[in-house]
mmCIF file of C-alpha atoms (C1' of nucleotides) and ligand atoms in Angstrom:
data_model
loop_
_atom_site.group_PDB
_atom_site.id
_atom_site.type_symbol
_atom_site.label_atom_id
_atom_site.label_comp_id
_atom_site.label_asym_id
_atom_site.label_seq_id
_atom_site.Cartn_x
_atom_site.Cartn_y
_atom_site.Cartn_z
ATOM 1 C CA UNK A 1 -12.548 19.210 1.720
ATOM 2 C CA UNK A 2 -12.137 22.716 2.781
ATOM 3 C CA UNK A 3 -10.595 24.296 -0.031
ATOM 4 C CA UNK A 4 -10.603 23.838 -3.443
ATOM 5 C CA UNK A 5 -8.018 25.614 -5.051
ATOM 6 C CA UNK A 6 -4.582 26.308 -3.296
ATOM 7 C CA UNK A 7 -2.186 29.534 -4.052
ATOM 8 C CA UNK A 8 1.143 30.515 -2.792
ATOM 9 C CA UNK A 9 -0.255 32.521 -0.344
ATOM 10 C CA UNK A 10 -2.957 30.120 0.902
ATOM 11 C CA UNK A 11 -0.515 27.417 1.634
ATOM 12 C CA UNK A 12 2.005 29.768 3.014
ATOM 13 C CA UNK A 13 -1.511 31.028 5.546
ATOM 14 C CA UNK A 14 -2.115 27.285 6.297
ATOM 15 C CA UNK A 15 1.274 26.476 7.188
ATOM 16 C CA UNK A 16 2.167 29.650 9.509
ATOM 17 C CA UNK A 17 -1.171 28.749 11.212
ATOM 18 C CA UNK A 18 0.851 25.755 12.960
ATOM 19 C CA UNK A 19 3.844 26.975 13.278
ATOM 20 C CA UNK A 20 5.655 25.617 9.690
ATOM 21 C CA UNK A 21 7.204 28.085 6.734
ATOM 22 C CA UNK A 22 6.334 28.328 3.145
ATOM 23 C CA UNK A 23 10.036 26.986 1.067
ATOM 24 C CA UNK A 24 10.536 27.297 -2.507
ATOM 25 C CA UNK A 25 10.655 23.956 -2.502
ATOM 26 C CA UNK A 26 6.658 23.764 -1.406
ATOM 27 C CA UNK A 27 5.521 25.962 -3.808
ATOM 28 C CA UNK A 28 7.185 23.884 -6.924
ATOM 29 C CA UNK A 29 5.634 21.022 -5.742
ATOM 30 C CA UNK A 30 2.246 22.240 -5.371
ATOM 31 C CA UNK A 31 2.566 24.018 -8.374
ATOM 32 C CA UNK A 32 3.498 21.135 -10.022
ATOM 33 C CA UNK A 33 0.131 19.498 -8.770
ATOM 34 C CA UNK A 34 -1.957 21.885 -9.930
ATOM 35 C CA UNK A 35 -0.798 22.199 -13.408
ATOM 36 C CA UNK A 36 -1.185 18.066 -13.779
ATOM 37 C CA UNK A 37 -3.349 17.228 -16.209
ATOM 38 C CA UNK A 38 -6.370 15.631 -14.834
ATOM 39 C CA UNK A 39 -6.370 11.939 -14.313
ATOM 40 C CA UNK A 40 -2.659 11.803 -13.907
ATOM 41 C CA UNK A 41 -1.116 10.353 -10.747
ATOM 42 C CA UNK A 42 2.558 10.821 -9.930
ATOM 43 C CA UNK A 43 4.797 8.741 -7.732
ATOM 44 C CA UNK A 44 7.630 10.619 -5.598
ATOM 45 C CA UNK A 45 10.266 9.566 -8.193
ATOM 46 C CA UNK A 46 8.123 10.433 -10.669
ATOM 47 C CA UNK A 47 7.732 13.731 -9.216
ATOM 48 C CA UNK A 48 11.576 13.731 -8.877
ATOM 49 C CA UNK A 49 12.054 13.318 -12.239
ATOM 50 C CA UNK A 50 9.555 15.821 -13.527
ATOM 51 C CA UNK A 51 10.771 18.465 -11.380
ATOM 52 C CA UNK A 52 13.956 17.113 -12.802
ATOM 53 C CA UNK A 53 13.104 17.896 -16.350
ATOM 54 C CA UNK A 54 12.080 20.775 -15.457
ATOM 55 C CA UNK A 55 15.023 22.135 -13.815
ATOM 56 C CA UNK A 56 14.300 22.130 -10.205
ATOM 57 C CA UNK A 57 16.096 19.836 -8.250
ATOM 58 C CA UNK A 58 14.888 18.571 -5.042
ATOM 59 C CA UNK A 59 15.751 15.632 -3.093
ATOM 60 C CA UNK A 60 14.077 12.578 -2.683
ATOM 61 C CA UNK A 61 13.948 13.223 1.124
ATOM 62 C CA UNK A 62 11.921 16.394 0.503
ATOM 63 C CA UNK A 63 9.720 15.054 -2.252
ATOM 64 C CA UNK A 64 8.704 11.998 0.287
ATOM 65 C CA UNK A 65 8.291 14.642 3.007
ATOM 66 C CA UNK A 66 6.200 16.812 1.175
ATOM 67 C CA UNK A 67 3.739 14.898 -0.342
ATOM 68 C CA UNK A 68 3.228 13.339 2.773
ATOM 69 C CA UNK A 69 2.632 17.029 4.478
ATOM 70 C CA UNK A 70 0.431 17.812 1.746
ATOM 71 C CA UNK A 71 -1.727 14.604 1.759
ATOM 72 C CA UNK A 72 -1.975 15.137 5.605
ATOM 73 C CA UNK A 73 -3.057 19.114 5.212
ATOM 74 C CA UNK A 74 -5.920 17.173 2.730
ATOM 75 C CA UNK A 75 -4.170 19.066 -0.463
ATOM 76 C CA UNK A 76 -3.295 15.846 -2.203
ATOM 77 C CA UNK A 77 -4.987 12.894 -2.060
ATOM 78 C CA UNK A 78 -2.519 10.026 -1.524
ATOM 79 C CA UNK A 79 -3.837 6.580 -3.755
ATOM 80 C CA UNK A 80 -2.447 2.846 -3.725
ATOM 81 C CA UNK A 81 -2.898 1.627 -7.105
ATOM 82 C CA UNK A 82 -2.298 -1.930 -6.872
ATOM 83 C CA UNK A 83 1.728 -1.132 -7.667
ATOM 84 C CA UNK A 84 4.135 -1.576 -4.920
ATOM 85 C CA UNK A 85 4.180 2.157 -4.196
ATOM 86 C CA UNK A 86 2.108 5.076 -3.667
ATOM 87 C CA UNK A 87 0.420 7.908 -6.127
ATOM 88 C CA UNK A 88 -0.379 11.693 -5.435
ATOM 89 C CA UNK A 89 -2.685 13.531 -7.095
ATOM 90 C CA UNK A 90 -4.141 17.197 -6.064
ATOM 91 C CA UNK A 91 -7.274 16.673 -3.740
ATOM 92 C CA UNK A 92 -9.823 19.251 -5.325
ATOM 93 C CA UNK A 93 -13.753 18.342 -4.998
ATOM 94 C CA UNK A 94 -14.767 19.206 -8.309
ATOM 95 C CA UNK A 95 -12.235 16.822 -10.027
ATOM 96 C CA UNK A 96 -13.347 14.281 -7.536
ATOM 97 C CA UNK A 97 -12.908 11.100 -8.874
ATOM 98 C CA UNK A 98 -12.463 7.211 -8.154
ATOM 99 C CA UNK A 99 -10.360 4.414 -9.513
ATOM 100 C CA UNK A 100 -11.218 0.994 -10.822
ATOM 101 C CA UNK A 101 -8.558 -1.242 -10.927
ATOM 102 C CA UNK A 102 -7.485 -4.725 -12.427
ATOM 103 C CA UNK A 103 -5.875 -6.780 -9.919
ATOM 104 C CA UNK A 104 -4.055 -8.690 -12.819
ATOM 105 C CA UNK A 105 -2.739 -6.173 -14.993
ATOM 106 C CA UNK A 106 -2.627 -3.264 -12.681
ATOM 107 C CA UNK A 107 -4.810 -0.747 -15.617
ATOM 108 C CA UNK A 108 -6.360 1.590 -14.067
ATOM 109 C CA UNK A 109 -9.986 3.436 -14.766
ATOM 110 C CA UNK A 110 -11.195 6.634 -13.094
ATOM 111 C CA UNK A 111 -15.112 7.453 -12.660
ATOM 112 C CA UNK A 112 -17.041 9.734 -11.276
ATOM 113 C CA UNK A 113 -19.550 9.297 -8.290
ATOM 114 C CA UNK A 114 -21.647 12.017 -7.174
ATOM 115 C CA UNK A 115 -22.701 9.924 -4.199
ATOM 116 C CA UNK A 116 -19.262 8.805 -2.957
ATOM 117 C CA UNK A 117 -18.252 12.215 -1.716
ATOM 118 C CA UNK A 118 -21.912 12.317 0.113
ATOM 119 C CA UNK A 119 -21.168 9.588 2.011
ATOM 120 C CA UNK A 120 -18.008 10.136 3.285
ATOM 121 C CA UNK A 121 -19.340 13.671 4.671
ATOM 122 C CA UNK A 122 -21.820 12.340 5.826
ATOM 123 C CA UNK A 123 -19.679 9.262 7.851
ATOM 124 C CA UNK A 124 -17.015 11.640 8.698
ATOM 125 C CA UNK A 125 -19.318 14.402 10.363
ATOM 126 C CA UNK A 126 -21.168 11.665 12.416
ATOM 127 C CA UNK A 127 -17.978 10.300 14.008
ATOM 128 C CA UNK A 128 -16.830 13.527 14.363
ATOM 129 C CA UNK A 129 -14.206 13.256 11.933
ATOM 130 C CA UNK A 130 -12.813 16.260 10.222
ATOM 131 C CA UNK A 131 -12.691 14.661 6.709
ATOM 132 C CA UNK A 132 -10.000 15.101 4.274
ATOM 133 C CA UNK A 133 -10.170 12.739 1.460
ATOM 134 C CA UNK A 134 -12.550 9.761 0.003
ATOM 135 C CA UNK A 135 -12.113 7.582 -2.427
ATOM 136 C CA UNK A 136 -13.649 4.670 -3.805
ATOM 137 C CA UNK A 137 -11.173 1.866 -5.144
ATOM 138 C CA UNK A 138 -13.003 -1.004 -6.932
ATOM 139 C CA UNK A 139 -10.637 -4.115 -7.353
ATOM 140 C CA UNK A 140 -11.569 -6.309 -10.323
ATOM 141 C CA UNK A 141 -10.543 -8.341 -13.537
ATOM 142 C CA UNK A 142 -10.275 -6.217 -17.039
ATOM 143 C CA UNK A 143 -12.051 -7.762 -19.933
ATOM 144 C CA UNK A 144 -8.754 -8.900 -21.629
ATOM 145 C CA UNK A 145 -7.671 -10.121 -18.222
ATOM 146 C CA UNK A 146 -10.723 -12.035 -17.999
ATOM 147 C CA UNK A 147 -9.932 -13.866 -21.821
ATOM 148 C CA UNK A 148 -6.025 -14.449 -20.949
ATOM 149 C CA UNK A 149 -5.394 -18.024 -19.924
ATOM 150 C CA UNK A 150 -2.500 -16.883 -17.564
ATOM 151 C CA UNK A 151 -1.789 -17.456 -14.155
ATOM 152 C CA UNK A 152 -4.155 -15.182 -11.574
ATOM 153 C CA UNK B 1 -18.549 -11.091 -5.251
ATOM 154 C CA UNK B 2 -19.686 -14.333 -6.666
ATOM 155 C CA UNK B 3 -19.480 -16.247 -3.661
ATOM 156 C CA UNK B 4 -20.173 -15.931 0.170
ATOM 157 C CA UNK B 5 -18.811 -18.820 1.622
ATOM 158 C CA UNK B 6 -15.795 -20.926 0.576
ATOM 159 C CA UNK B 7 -15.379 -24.382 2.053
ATOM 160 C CA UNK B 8 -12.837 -26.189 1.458
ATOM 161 C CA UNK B 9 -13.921 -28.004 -1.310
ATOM 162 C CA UNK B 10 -15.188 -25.171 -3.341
ATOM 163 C CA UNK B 11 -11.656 -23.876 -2.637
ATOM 164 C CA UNK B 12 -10.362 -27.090 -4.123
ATOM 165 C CA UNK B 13 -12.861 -26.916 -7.072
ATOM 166 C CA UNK B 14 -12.109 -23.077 -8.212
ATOM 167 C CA UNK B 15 -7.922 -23.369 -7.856
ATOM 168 C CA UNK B 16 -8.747 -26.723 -9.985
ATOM 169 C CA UNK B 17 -10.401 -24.540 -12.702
ATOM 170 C CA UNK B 18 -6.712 -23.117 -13.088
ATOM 171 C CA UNK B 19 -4.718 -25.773 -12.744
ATOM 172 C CA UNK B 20 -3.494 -25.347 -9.472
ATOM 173 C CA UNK B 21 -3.435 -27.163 -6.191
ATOM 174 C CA UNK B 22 -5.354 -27.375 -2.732
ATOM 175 C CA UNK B 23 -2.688 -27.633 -0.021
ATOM 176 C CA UNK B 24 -3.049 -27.908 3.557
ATOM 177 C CA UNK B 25 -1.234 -24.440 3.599
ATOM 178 C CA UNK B 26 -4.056 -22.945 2.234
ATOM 179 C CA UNK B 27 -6.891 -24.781 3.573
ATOM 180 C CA UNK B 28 -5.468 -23.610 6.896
ATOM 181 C CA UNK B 29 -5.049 -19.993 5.847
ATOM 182 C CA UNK B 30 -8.669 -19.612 4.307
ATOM 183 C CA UNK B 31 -9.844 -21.288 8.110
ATOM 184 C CA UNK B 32 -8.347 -18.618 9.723
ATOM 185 C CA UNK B 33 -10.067 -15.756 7.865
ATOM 186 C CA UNK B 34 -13.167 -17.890 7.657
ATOM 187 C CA UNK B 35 -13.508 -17.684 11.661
ATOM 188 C CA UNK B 36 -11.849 -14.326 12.490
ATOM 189 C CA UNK B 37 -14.192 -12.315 14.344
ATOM 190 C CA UNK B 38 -16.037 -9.552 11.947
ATOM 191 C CA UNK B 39 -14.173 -6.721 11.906
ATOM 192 C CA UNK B 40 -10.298 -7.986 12.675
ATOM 193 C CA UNK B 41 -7.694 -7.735 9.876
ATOM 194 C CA UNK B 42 -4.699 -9.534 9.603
ATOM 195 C CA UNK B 43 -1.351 -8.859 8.154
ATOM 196 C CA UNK B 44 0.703 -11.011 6.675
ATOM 197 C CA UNK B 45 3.126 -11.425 10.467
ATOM 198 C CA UNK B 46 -0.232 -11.091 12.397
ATOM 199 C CA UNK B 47 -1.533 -14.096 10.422
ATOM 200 C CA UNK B 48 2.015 -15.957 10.889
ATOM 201 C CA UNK B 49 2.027 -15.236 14.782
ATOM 202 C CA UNK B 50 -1.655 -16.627 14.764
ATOM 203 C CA UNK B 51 -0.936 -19.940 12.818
ATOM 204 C CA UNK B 52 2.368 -20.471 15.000
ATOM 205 C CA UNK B 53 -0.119 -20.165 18.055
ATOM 206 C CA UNK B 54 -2.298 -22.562 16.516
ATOM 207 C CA UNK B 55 -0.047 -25.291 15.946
ATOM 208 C CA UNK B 56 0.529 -24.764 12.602
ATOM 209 C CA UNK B 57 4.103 -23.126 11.337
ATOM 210 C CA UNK B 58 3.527 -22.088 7.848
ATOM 211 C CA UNK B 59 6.759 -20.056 6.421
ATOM 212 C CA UNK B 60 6.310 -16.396 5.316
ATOM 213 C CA UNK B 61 6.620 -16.955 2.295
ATOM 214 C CA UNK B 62 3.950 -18.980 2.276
ATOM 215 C CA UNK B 63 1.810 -16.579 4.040
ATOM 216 C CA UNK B 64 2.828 -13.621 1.366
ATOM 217 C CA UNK B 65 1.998 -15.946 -1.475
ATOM 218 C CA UNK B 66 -1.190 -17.426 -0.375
ATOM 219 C CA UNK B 67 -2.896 -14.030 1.193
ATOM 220 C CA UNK B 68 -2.209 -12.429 -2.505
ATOM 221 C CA UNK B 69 -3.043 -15.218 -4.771
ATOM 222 C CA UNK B 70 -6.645 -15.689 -2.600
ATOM 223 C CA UNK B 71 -6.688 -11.559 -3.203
ATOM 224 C CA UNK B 72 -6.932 -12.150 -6.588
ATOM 225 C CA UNK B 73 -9.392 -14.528 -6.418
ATOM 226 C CA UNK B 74 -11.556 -12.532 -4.750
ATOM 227 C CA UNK B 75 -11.616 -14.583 -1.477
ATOM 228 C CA UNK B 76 -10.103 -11.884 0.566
ATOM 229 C CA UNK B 77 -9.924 -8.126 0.609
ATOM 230 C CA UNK B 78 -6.847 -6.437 0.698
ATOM 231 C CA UNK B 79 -6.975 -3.302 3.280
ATOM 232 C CA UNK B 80 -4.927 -0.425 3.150
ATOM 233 C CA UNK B 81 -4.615 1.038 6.773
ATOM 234 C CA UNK B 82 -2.548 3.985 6.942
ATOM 235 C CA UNK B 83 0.274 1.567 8.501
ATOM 236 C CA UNK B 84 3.547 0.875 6.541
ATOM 237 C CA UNK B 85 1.738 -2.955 5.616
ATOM 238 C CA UNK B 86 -1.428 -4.218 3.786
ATOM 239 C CA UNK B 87 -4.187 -6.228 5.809
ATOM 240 C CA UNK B 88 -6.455 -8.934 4.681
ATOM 241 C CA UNK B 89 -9.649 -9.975 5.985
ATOM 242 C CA UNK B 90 -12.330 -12.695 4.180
ATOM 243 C CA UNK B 91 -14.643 -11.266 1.469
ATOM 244 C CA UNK B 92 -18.128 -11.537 2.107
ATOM 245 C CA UNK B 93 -20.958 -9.184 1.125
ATOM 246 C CA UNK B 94 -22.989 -9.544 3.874
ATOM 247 C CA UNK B 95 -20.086 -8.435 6.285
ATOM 248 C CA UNK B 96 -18.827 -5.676 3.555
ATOM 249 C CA UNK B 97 -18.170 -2.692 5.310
ATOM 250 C CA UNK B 98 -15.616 0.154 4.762
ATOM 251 C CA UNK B 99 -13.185 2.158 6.714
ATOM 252 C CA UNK B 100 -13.013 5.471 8.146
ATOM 253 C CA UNK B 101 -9.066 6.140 8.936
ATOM 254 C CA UNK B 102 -7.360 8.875 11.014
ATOM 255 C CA UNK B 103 -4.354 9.990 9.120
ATOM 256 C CA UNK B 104 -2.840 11.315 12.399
ATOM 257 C CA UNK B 105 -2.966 8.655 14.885
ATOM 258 C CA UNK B 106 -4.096 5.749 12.194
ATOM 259 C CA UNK B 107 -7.412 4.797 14.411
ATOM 260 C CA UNK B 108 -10.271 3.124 12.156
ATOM 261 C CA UNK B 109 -13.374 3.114 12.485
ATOM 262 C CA UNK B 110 -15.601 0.481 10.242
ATOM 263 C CA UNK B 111 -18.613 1.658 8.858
ATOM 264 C CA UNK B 112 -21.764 0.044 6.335
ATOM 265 C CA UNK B 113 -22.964 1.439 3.770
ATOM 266 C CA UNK B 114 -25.456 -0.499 1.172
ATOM 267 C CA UNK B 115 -24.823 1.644 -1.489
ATOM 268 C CA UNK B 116 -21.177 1.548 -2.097
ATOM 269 C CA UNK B 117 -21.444 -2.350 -3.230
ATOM 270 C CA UNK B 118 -24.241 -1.307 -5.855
ATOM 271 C CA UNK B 119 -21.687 1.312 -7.377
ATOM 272 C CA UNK B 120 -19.251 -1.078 -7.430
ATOM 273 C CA UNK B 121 -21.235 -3.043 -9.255
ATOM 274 C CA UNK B 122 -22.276 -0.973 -11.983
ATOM 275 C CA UNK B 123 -19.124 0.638 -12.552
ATOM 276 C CA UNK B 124 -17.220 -2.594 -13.087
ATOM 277 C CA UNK B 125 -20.196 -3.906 -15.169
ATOM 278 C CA UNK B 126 -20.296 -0.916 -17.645
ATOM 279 C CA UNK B 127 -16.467 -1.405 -18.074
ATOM 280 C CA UNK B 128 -16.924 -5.113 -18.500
ATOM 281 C CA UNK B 129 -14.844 -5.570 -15.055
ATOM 282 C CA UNK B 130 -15.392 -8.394 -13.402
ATOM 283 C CA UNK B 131 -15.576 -7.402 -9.901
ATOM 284 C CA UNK B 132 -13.677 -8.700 -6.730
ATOM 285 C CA UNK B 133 -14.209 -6.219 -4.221
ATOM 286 C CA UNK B 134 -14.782 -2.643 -3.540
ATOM 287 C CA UNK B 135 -13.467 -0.592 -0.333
ATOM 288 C CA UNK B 136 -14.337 3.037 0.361
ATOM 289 C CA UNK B 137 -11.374 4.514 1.943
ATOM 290 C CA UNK B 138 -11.510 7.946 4.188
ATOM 291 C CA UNK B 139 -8.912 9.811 5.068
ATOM 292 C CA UNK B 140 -9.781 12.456 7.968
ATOM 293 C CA UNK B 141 -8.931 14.005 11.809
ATOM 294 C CA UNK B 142 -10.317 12.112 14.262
ATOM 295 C CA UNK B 143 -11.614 14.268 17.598
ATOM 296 C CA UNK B 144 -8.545 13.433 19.774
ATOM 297 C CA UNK B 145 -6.225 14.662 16.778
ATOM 298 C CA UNK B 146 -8.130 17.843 16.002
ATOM 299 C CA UNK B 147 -7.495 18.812 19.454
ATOM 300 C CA UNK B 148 -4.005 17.973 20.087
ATOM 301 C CA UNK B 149 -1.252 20.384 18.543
ATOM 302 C CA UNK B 150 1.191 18.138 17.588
ATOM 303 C CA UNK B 151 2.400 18.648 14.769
ATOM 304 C CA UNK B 152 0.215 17.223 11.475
ATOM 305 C "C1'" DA C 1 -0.668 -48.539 -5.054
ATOM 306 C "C1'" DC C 2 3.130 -46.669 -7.987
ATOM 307 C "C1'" DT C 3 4.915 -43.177 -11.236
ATOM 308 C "C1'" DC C 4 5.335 -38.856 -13.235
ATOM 309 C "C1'" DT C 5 4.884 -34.090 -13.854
ATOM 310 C "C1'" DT C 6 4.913 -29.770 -12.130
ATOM 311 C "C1'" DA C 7 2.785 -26.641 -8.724
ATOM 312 C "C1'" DT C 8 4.036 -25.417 -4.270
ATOM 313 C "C1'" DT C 9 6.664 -25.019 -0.143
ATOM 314 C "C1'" DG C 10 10.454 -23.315 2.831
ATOM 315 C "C1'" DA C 11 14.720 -20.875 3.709
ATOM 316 C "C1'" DG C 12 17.163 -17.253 2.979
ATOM 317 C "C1'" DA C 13 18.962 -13.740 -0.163
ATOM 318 C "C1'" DA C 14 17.575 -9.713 -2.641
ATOM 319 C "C1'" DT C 15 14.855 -5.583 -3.652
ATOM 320 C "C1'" DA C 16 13.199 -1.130 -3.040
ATOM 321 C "C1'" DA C 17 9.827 2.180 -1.015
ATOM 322 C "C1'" DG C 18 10.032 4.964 2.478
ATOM 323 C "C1'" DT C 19 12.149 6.782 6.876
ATOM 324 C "C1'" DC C 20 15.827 8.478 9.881
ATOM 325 C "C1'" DT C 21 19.984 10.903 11.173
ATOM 326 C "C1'" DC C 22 22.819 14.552 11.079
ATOM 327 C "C1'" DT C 23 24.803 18.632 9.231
ATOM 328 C "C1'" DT C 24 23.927 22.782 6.704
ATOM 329 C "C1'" DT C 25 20.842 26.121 5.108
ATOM 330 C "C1'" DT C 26 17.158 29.370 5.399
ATOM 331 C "C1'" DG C 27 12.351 31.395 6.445
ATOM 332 C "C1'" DA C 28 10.520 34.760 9.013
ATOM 333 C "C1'" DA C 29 9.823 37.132 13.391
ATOM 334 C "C1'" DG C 30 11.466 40.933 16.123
ATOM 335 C "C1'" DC D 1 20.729 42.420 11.145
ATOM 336 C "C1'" DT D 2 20.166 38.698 14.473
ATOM 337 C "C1'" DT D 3 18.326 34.776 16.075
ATOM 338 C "C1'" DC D 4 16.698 30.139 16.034
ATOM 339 C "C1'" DA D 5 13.754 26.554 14.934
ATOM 340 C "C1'" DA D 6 12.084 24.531 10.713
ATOM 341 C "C1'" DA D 7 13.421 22.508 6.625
ATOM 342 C "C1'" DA D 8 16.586 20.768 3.040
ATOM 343 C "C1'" DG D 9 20.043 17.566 1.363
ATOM 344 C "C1'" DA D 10 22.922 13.436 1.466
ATOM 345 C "C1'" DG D 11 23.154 9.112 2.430
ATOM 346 C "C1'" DA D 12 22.680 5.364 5.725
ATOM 347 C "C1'" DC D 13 19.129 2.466 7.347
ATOM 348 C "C1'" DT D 14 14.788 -0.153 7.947
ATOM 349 C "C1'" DT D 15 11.641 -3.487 6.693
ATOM 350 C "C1'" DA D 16 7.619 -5.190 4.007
ATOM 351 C "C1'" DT D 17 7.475 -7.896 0.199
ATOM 352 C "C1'" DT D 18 9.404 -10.461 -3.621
ATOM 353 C "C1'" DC D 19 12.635 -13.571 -5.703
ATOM 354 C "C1'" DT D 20 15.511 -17.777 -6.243
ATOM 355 C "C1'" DC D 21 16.214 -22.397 -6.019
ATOM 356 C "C1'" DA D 22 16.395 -26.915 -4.149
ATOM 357 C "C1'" DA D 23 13.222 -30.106 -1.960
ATOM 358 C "C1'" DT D 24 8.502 -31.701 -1.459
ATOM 359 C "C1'" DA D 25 4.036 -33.319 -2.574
ATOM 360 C "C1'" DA D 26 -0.754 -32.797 -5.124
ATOM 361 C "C1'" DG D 27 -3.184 -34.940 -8.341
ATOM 362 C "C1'" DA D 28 -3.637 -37.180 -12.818
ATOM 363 C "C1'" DG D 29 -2.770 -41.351 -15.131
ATOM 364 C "C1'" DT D 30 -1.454 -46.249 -15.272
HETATM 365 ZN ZN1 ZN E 201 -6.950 9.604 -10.173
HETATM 366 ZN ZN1 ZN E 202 -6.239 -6.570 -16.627
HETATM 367 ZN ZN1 ZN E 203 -12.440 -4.168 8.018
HETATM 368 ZN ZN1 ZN E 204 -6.400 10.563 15.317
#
DNA sequence: ACTCTTATTGAGAATAAGTCTCTTTTGAAG
DNA sequence: CTTCAAAAGAGACTTATTCTCAATAAGAGT
């Protein structure tokens, strides 16, 4: 969790430090990112889509690349949410937050823990691990879940 | 986490509750995870391979039904590993543990921690959740991976 | 033990998230 | 301005998982 807040020029920095370059394509999606509204997740097509709507086309092929770079760097934070495919969100420690999740109907709550990020510092820096992202996903049964006779 | 130990009558009795059946399929299937050694996971081919091996050819489909429906009872856990496929190992508190994942080169590490089943707890109880299971998930370098320069 | 209903199985087709390949474009260093 | 490897775009491809449907069998009732 080494940085908090990412610019243009910070990613461009973190990216020439191995070797990679800084596309307009990068910057839209981060940018994107950081102007989500907080507790919002997006999947890559609905990333596609929103850059979509907003006039930036990218492909699919460099949406699913980048979000993958980005969750690797430890700028996004890359969550399975009980749907068949994954969610991004930006990875910044003081909107750190966890999801509880109904195995049933797929809602989805997000908490806060103060502890949470403790202990995965703490686990990470005793392995040596250089630690990018923790989260806490709590699988369980939603109180109208609970009263539905259906199946599972 | 009501229960640690399903036989296979207590299977029987809970799939009963709902109106559904104990087959040898399943009695098989919740064997397996019953006597894996602590700390192996199985996906859904893994656990095919393993009953093939064992004399018993249950068909994938099977497999995929049966290792989600006992998901959502809350007689197994369902692991997301960094690999393109979800893993399932048996639910029980006194073996809970979490998992400590290099996003690199995919090595886990387990790792206990007492707390992270009390926050579970609470947080699904002040929703009204009924919980099934809760995983902390890490994300981070491992040594190796921080020292190589390949790229990500 | 026999019957009946319907959940479940098995086989294979279908789906779709995500990756790969290859050509074209372009960031950025010198 | 040149150079060249990194990255983008288009679309084919892979493959984990789900779906469909006919055949089977669990379990309740007689
Ligand atoms: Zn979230
Ligand atoms: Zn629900
Ligand atoms: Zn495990
Ligand atoms: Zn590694």
């Amino acid at each position: 969790m080494s940085m908090s807040f990412y610019t243009a020029d910070s990613l461009k920095a973190e990216l020439h430090e191995r070797g990679w370059r800084l596309t307009p394509q990068r910057e839209i999606i981060l940018d994107i990112f950081q102007n989500l509204a907080a507790g919002k997740h997006l999947s890559a097509e609905d990333l596609c889509e929103l850059l979509h709507t907003e006039g930036h086309d990218i492909s699919l092929s460099t949406i699913y690349r980048t979000v993958k770079l980005m969750a690797r760097m430890g700028i996004l934070r890359e969550l399975e949410l009980a749907e068949d495919h994954k969610h991004y969100e930006i990875n910044q420690p003081h909107h750190h937050h966890h999801h509880l999740i109904c195995v049933r109907c797929n809602q989805t709550i997000e908490f806060k823990n103060e502890s949470v990020l403790k202990i995965g510092d703490k686990t990470s820096k005793k392995e040596g691990y250089h630690l990018l992202d923790c989260q806490l996903t709590i699988h369980a049964v939603c109180p109208a879940c609970q009263r539905s006779i259906l199946p599972v």
